[in-house]
Coordinates of C-alpha atoms in Angstrom, one line a residue:
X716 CA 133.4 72.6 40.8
X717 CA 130.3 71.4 39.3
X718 CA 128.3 68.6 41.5
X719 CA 126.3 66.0 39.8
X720 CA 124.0 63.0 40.8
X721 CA 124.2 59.6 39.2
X722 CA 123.2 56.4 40.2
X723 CA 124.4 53.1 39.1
X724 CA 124.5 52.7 35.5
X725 CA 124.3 56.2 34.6
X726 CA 126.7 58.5 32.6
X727 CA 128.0 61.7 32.0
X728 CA 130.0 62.6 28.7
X729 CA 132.6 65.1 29.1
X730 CA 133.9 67.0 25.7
X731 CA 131.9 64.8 23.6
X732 CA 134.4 62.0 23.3
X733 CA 134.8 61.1 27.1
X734 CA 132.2 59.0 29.2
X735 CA 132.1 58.4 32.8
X736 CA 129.7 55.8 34.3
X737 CA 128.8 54.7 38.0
X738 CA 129.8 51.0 37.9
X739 CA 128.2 50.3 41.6
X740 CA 128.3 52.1 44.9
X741 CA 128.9 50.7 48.2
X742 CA 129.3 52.2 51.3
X743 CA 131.4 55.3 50.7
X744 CA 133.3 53.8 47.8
X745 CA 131.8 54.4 44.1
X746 CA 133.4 52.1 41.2
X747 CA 133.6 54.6 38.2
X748 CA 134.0 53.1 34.8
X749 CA 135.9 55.7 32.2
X750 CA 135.6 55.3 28.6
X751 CA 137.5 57.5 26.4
X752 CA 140.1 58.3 23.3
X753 CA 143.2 56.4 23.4
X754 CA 145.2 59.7 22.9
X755 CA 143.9 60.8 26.3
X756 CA 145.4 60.0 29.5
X757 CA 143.9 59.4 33.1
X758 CA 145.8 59.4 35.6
X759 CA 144.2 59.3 39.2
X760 CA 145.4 62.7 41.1
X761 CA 148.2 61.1 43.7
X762 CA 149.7 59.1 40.4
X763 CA 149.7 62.9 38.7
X764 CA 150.5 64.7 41.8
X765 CA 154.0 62.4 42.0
X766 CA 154.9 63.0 38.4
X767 CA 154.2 67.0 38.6
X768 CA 156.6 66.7 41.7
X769 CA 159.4 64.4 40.0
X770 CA 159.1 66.9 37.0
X771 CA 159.5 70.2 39.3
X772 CA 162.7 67.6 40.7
X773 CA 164.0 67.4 37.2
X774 CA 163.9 70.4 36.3
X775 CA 165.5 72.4 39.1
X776 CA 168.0 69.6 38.9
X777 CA 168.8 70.5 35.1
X778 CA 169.1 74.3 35.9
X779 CA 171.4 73.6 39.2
X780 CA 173.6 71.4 37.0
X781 CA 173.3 74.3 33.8
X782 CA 174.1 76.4 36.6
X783 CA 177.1 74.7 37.3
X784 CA 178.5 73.8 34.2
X785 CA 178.3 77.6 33.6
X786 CA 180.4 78.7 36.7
X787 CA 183.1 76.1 35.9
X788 CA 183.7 77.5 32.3
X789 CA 183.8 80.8 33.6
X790 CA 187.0 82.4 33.4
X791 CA 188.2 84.2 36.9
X792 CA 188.4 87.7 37.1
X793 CA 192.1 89.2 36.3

């Protein structure tokens, strides 16, 4: 993980087309501002966290079902 020092008002650029600057600090809370292509997304980690989790959901649902679908069309041993 890299650590960096900013203070309010200053930047860092990540990949050339994305820009994160300190907005204010207060306390223990910093106010990040993000600028970047429309084409990207940010999401903050719970928010991606959740969808990663509903997508694992989905997923093993979709097999389970596949699953099932497959065992009812097979034919029973004679």
């Amino acid at each position: 993980m890299l650590y960096l020092t900013r203070k309010v008002g200053e930047s860092v650029i990540i990949n050339d087309d994305i820009e994160v600057t300190v907005i204010d600090i207060r306390g223990k809370s910093i106010k990040l501002g993000f600028t970047f292509p429309s084409t990207a997304t940010v999401l903050r980690r719970e928010i991606f966290e959740r969808i990663q989790a509903e997508q694992r959901a989905a997923e093993a649902t979709k097999e389970a079902g596949a699953r099932t679908e497959q065992e009812a069309t097979e034919k029973p041993p004679e």
